[in-house]
CSV table of C-alpha atoms in Angstrom, one decimal:
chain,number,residue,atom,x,y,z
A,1,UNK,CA,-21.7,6.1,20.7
A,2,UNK,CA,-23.9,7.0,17.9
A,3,UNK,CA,-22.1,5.7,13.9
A,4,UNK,CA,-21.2,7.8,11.7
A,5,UNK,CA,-23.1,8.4,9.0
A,6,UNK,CA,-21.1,7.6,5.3
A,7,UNK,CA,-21.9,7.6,1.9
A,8,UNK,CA,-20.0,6.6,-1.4
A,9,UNK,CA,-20.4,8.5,-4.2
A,10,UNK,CA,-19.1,6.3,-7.3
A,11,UNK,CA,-20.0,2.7,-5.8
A,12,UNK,CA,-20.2,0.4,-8.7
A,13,UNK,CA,-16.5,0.2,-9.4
A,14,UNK,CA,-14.4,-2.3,-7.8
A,15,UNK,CA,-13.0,0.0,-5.5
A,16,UNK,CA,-16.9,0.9,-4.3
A,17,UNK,CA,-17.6,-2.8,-4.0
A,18,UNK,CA,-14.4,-3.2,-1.6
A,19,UNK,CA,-15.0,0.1,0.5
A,20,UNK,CA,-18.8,-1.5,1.0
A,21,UNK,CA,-17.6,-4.6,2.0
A,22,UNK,CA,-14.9,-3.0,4.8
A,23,UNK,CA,-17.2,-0.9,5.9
A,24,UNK,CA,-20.7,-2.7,6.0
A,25,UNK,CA,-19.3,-4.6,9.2
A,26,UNK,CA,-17.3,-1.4,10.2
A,27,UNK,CA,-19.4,-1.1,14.1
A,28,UNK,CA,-19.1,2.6,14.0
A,29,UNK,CA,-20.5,2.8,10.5
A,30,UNK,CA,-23.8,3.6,9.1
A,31,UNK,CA,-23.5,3.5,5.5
A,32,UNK,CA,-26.3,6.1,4.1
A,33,UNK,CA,-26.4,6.1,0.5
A,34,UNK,CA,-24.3,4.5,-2.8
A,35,UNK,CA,-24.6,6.4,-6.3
A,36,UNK,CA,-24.1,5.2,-9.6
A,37,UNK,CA,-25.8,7.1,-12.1
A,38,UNK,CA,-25.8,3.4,-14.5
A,39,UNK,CA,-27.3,1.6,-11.9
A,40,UNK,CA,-29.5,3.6,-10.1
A,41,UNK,CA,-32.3,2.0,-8.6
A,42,UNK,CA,-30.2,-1.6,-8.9
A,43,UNK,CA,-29.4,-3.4,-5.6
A,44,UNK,CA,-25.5,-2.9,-5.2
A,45,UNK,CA,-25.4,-6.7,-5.0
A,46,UNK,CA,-26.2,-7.0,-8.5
A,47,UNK,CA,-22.3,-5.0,-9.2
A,48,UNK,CA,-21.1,-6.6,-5.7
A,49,UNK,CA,-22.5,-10.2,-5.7
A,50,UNK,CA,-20.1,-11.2,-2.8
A,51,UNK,CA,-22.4,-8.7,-0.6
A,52,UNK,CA,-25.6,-10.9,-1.9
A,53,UNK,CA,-27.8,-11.5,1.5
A,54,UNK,CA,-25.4,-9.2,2.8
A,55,UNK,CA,-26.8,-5.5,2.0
A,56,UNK,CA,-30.1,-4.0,0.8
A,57,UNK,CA,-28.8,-0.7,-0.4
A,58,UNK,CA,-30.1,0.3,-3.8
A,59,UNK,CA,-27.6,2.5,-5.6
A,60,UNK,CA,-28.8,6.6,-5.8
A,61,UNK,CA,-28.4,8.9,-8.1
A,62,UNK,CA,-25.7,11.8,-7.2
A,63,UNK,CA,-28.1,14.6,-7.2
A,64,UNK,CA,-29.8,12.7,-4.7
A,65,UNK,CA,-27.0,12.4,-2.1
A,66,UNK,CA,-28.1,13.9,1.8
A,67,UNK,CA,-26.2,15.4,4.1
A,68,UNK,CA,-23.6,12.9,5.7
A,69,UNK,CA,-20.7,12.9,7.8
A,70,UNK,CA,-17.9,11.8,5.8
A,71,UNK,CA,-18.1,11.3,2.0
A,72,UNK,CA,-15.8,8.7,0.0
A,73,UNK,CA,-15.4,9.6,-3.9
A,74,UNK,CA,-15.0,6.8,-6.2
A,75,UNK,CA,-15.7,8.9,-9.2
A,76,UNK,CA,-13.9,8.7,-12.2
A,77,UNK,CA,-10.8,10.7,-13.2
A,78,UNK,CA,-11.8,14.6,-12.8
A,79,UNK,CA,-15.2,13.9,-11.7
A,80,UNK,CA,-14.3,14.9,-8.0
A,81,UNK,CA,-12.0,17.8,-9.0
A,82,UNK,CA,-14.7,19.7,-10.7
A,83,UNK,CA,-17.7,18.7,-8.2
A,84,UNK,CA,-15.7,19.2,-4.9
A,85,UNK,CA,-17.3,22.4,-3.7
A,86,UNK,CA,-20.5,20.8,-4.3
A,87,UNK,CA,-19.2,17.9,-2.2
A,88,UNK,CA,-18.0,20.1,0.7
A,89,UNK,CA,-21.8,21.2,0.9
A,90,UNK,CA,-22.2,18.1,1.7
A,91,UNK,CA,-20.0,16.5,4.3
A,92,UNK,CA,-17.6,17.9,6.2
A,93,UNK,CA,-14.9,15.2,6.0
A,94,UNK,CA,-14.1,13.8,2.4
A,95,UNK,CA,-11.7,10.8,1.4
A,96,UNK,CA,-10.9,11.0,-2.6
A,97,UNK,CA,-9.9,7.9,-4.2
A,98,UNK,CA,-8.9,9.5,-7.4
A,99,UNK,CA,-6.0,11.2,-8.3
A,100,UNK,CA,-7.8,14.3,-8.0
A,101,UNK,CA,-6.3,15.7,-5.4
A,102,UNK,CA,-2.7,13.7,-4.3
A,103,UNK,CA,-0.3,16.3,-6.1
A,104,UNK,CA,0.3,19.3,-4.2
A,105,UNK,CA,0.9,21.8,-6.8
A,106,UNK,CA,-0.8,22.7,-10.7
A,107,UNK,CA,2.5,22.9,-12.1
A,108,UNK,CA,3.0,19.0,-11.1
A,109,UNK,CA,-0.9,18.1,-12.0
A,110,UNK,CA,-0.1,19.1,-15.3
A,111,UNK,CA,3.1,17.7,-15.8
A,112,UNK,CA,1.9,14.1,-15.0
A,113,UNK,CA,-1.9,14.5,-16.0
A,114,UNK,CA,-1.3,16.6,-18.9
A,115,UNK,CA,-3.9,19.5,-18.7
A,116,UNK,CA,-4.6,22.2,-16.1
A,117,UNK,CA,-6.5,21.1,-12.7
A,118,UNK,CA,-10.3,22.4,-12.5
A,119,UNK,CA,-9.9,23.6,-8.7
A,120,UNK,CA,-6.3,24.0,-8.1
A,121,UNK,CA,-6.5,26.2,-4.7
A,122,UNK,CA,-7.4,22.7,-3.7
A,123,UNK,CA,-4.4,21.4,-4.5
A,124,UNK,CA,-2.0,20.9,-1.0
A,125,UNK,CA,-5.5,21.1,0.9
A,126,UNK,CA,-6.3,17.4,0.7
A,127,UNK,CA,-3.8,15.3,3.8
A,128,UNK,CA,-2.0,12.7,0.9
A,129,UNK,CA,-3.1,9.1,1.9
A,130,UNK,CA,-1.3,6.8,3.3
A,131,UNK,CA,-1.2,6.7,6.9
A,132,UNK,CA,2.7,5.4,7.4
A,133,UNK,CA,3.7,8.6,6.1
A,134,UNK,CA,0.8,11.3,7.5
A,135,UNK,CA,-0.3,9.8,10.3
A,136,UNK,CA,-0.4,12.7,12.7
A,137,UNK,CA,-1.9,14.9,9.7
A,138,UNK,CA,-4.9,12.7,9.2
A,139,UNK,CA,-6.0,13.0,12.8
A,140,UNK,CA,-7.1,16.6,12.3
A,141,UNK,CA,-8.2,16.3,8.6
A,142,UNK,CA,-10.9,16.7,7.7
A,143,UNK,CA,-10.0,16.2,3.1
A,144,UNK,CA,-7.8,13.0,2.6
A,145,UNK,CA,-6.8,12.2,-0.8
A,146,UNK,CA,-6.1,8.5,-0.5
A,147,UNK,CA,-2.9,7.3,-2.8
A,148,UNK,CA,-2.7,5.8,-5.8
A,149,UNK,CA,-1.9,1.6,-5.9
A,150,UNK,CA,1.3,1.4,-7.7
A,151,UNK,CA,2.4,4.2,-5.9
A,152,UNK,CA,1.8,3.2,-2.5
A,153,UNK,CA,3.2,-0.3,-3.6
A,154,UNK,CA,6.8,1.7,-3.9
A,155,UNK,CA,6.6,4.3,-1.6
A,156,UNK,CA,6.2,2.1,1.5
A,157,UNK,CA,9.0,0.1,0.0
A,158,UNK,CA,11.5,3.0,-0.2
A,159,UNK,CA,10.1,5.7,2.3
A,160,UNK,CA,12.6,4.1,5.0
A,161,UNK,CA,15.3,4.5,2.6
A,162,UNK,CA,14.1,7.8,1.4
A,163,UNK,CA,13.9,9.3,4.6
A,164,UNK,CA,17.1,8.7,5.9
A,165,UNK,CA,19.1,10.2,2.9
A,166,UNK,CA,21.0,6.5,2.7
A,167,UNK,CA,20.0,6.5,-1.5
A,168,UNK,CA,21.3,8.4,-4.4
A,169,UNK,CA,18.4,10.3,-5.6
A,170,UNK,CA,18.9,10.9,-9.0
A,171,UNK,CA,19.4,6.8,-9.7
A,172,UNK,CA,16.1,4.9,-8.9
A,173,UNK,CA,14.3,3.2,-11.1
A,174,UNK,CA,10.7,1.0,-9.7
A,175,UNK,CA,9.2,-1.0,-12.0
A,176,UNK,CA,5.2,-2.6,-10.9
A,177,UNK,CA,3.7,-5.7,-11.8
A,178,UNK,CA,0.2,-5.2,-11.8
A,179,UNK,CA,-3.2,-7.1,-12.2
A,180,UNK,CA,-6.5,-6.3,-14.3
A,181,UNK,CA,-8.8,-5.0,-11.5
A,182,UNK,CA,-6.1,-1.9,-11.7
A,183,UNK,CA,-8.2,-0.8,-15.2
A,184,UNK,CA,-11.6,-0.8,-13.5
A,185,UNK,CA,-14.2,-2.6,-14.0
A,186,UNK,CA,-15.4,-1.4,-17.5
A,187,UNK,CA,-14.3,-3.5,-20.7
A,188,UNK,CA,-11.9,-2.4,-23.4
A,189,UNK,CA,-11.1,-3.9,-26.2
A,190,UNK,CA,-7.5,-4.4,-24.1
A,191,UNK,CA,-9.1,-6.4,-21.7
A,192,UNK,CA,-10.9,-8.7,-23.8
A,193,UNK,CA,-10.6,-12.1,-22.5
A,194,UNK,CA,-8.5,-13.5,-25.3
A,195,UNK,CA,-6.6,-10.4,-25.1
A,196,UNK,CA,-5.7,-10.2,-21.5
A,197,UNK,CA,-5.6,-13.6,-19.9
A,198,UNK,CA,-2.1,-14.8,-20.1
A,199,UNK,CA,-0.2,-11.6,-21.1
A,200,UNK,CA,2.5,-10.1,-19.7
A,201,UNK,CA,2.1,-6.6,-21.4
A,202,UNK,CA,4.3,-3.6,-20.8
A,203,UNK,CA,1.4,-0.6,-21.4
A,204,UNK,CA,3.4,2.5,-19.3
A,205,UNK,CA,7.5,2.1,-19.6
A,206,UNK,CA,7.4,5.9,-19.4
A,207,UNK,CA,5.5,9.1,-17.7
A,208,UNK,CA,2.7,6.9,-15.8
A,209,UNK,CA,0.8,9.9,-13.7
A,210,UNK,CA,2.0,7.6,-10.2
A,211,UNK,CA,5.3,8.9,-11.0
A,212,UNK,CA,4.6,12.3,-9.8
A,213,UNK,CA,3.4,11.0,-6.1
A,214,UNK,CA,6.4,9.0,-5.7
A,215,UNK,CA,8.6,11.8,-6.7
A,216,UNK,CA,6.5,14.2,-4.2
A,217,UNK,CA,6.7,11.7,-1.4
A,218,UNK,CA,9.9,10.5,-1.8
A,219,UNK,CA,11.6,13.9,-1.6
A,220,UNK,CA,13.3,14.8,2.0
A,221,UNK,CA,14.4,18.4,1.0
A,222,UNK,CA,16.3,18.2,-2.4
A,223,UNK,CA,13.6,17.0,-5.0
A,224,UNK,CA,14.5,13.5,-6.6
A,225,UNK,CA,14.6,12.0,-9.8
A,226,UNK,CA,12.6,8.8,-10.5
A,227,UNK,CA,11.9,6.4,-13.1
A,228,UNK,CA,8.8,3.9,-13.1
A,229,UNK,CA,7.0,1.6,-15.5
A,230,UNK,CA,4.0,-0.5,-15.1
A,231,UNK,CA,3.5,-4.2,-16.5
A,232,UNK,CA,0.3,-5.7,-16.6
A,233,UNK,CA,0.1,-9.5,-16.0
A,234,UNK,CA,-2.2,-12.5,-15.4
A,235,UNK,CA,-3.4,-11.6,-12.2
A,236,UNK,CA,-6.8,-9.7,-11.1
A,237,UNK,CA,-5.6,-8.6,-7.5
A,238,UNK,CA,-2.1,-7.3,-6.9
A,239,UNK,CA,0.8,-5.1,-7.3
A,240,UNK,CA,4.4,-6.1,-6.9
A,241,UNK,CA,6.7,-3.5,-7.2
A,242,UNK,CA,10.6,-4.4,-7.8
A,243,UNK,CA,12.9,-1.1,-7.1
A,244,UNK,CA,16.1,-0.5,-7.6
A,245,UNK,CA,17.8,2.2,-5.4
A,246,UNK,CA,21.3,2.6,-5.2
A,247,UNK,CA,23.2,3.3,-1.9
A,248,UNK,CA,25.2,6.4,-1.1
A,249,UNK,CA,27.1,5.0,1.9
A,250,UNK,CA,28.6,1.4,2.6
A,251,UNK,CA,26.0,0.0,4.5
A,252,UNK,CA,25.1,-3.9,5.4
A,253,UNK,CA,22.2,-5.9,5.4
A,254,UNK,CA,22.1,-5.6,8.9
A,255,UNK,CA,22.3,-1.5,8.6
A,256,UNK,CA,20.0,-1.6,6.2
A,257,UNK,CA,17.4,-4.2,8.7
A,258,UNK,CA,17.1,-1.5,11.2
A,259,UNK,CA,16.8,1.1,9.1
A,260,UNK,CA,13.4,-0.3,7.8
A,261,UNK,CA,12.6,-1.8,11.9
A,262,UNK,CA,13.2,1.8,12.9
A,263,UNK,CA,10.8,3.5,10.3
A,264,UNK,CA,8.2,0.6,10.5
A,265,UNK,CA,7.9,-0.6,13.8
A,266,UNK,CA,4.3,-0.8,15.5
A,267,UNK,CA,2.8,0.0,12.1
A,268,UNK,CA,0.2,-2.8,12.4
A,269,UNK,CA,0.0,-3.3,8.1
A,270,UNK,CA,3.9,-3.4,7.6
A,271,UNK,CA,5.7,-6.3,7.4
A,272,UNK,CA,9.2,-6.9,6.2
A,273,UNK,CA,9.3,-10.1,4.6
A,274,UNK,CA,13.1,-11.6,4.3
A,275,UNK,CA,13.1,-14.9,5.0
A,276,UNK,CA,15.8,-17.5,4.0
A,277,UNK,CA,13.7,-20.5,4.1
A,278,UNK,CA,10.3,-21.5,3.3
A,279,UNK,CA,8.4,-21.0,0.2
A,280,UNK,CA,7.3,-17.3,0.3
A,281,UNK,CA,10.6,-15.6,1.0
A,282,UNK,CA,10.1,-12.2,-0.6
A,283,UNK,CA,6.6,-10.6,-0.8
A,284,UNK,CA,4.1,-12.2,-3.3
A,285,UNK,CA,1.2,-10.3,-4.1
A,286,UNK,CA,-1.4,-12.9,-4.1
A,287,UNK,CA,-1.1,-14.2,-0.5
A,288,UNK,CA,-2.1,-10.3,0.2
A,289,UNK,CA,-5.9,-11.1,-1.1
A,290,UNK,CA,-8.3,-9.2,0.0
A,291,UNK,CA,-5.8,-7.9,3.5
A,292,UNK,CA,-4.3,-4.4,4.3
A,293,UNK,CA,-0.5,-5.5,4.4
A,294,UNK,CA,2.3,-4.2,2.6
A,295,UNK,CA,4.9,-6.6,2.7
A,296,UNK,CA,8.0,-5.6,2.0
A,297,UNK,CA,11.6,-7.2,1.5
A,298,UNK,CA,14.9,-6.0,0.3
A,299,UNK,CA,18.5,-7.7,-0.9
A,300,UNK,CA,21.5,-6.0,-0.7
A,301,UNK,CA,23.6,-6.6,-3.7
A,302,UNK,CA,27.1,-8.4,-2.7
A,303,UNK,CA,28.6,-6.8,-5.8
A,304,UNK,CA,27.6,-3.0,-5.5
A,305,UNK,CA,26.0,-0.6,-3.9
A,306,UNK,CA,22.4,-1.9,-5.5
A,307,UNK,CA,19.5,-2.2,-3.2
A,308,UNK,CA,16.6,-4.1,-4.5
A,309,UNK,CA,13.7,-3.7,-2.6
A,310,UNK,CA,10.1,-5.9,-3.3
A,311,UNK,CA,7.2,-4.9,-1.9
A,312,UNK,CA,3.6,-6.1,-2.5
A,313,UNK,CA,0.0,-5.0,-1.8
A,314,UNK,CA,-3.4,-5.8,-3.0
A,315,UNK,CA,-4.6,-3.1,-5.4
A,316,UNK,CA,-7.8,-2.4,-4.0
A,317,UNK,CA,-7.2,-2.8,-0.4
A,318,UNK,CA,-3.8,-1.1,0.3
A,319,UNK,CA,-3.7,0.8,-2.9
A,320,UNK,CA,-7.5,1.6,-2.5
A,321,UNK,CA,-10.2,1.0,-0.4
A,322,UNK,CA,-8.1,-0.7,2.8
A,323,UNK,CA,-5.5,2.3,2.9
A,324,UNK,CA,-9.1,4.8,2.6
A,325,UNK,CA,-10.4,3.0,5.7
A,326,UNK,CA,-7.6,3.1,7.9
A,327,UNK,CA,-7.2,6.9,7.2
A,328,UNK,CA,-11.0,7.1,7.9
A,329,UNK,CA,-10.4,5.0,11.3
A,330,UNK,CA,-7.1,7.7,12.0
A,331,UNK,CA,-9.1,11.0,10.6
A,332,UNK,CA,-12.4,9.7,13.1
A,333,UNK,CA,-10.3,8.3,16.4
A,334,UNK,CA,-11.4,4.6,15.8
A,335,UNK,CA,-9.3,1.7,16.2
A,336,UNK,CA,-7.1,2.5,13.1
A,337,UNK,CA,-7.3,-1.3,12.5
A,338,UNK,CA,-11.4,-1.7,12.7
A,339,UNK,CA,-12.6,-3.4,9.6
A,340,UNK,CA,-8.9,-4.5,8.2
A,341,UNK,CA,-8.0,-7.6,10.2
A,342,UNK,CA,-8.3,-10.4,7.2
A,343,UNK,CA,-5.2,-11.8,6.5
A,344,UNK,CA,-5.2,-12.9,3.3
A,345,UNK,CA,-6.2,-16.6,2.4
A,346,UNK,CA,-3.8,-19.8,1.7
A,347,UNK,CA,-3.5,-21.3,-0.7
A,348,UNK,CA,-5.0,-19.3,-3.0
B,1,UNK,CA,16.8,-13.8,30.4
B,2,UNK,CA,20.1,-13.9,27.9
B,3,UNK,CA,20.0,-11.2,26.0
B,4,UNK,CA,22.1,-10.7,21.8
B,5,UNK,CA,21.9,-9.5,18.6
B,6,UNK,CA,20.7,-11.5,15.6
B,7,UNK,CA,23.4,-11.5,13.1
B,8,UNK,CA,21.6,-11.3,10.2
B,9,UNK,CA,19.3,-8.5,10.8
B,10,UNK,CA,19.8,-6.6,13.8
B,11,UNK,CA,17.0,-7.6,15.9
B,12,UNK,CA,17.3,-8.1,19.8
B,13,UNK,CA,17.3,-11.7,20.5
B,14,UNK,CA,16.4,-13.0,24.1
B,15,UNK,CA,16.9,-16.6,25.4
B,16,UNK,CA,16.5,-18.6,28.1
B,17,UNK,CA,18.7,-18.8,31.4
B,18,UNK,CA,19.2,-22.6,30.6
B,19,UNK,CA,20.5,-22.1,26.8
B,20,UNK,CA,23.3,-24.2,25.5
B,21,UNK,CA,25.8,-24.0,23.4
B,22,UNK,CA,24.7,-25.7,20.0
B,23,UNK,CA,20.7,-24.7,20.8
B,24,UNK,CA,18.6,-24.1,17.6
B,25,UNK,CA,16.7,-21.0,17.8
B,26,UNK,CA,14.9,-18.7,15.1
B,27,UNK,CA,15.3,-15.1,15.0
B,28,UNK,CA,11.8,-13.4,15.9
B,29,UNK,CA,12.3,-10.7,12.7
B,30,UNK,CA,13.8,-12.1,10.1
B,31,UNK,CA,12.9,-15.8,10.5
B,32,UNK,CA,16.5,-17.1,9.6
B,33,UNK,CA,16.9,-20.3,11.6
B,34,UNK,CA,19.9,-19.3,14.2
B,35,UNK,CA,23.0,-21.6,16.3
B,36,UNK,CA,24.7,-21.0,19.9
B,37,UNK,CA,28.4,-20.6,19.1
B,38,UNK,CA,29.2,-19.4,22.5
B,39,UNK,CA,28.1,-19.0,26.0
B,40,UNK,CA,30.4,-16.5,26.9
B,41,UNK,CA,30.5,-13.9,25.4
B,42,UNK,CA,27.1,-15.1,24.1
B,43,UNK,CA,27.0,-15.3,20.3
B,44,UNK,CA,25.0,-16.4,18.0
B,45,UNK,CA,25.5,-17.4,13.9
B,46,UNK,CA,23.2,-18.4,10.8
B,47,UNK,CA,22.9,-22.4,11.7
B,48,UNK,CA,23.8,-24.3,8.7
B,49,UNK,CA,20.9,-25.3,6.3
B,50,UNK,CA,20.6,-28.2,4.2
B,51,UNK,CA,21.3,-27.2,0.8
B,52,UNK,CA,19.1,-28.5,-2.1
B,53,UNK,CA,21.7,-30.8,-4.0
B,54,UNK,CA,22.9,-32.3,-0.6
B,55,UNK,CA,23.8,-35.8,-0.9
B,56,UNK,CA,24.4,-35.8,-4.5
């Protein structure tokens, strides 16, 4: 079978570095060509010094990209929306990892990114990306626009929920602890060393643009309210959401087990972590290094109808690159678990 | 093959012809360390657990 020829367009980001790692041993993969405009010429291992003796690609300039069969975007905010008909000349199949392209409708781009979208009759073209959910969509698609960290952190962790109507939708309220490799990997004076290291810094209580993709995947008919806020903290991988949802029926733990078995069983990056012994009992981000997982847990509160669900992923695997590749394994027919089998390192 | 229900979460729970009443098992899904109350009707419950300030 001959590979697939890929390219990455945007590859001296984090998220670049992590979808050249995955797919550099992918064994239907031929990775063609990596832009940067900053470092063109540079060998990627100078931005991706874990892939040192590893690759010789040089990054490429973005007027210089060929012909390929599927395309992964790493560009900056609005960079893909305003080049995508350039793109689609060319590869067929494209996987955006901005936010270009995961709301379905202008009127919501706007609410949650604040201006008007360059391309809009793209908008609800692009399969939104995270396979638990669009599975059978992504087999035939052939624009994917993978989902954004924090929000795939708390979707996973309520979709089961969601889906089944067992939550009052107008009460929810998520709130994501998050670490530094989420803000890219160009300085600010915010993530100055003396700045950042050690803080645990509250920089989006209200309207973070993640908001919108929850809201749009969370709603089964009747649109729902939602509130999020993001916390940044002393970590460089990880997410760890911590939702509250609020039940609309009287339901156990036990109800509320196979609700979640029912929705995730056989998906090979879910687990539901609950565990009443050990030292991990509830999902912890930083066992998640580097994997695929979501883990998820939930406790039932003995004193109301309160649901608190905990759910975890690495940033740049499950809320990034990871999640990209396994809807690139699903949109292709390969293996949907080819390249995503590390699981995680302990102690860390 | 003995076939239940874990009590805590649900899960189906298979054991052994030979099981006895009072056998330790864990529950496949959840983890939670599980006792054999009763043969018949089979029946299972959360086994005890040794709490941190025990023996204090």
């Amino acid at each position: 079978m001959s590979k697939l020829k890929i390219s990455i367009a945007g590859g001296s980001g984090y998220t670049g570095g992590e979808l050249l790692r995955l797919l550099m041993t992918h064994p239907q993969v031929e990775i063609s060509q990596v832009t940067s405009e900053r470092f063109k010429g540079k060998p990627v291992a100078r931005l991706h010094p874990n892939l040192r003796k590893r690759s010789e690609l040089k990054f490429s300039s973005l007027s210089e990209l060929e012909n390929c069969d599927v395309l992964f975007l790493c560009l900056p905010h609005k960079s893909s929306s305003k080049k995508i008909n350039e793109f689609l000349g060319i590869a067929e199949k494209i996987i955006d990892l901005s936010g270009d392209f995961r709301l379905n409708n202008a009127d919501d781009y706007k609410k949650w990114y604040g201006e008007e979208h360059p391309n809009e009759e793209f908008l609800g073209k692009f399969v939104y990306g995270i396979p638990e959910l669009h599975r059978e969509e992504m087999k035939n698609a052939k624009l994917i626009s993978s989902a954004g960290c924090n929000a795939t952190a708390v979707i996973l962790g309520l979709y089961p929920l969601y889906k089944n109507k067992i939550i009052d939708i107008k009460k929810s309220v998520a709130e994501v602890k998050v670490g530094s490799s989420e803000s890219g990997n160009e300085s600010t004076p915010a993530s100055h060393h003396p700045e950042r290291a050690g803080c645990v810094r509250s920089f989006m209580p209200t309207g973070h643009r993640h908001t919108g993709e929850i809201i749009q995947e969370l709603s089964f008919g009747e649109k729902i309210d939602f509130n999020f806020s993001a916390t940044s903290i002393d970590m460089v991988r990880g997410v760890l959401a911590t939702s509250h949802v609020f039940l609309n029926e009287d339901l156990d733990e036990k109800d509320i087990w196979k609700i979640y078995r029912k929705e995730y069983s056989g998906e090979p990056f879910i687990r539901i972590v609950k565990e009443n012994d050990g030292i991990y009992r509830y999902p912890e981000p930083k066992l998640l290094a580097g994997s695929n997982y979501c883990d998820i847990g939930f406790e039932k509160d003995r004193n109301s109808n309160r649901v608190v669900v905990i759910s975890a992923i690495d940033n740049l695997m499950k809320g990034a690159a990871g999640q990209a590749v396994q809807a690139f394994n699903i949109m292709n027919g390969f293996q949907e678990t080819t390249s995503l089998e590390f699981t995680g390192l302990h102690p860390v | 093959m003995l076939k239940t229900e874990c009590p805590v979460c649900g899960a189906d729970v298979e054991l052994n012809d030979g099981t006895v009443k009072g056998e330790l098992l864990e529950c496949g899904e959840c983890g939670t360390e599980l006792e054999v109350i009763n043969l018949d009707p089979l029946s299972l419950a959360e086994a005890p657990k040794e709490e941190e300030d025990w023996g204090e």
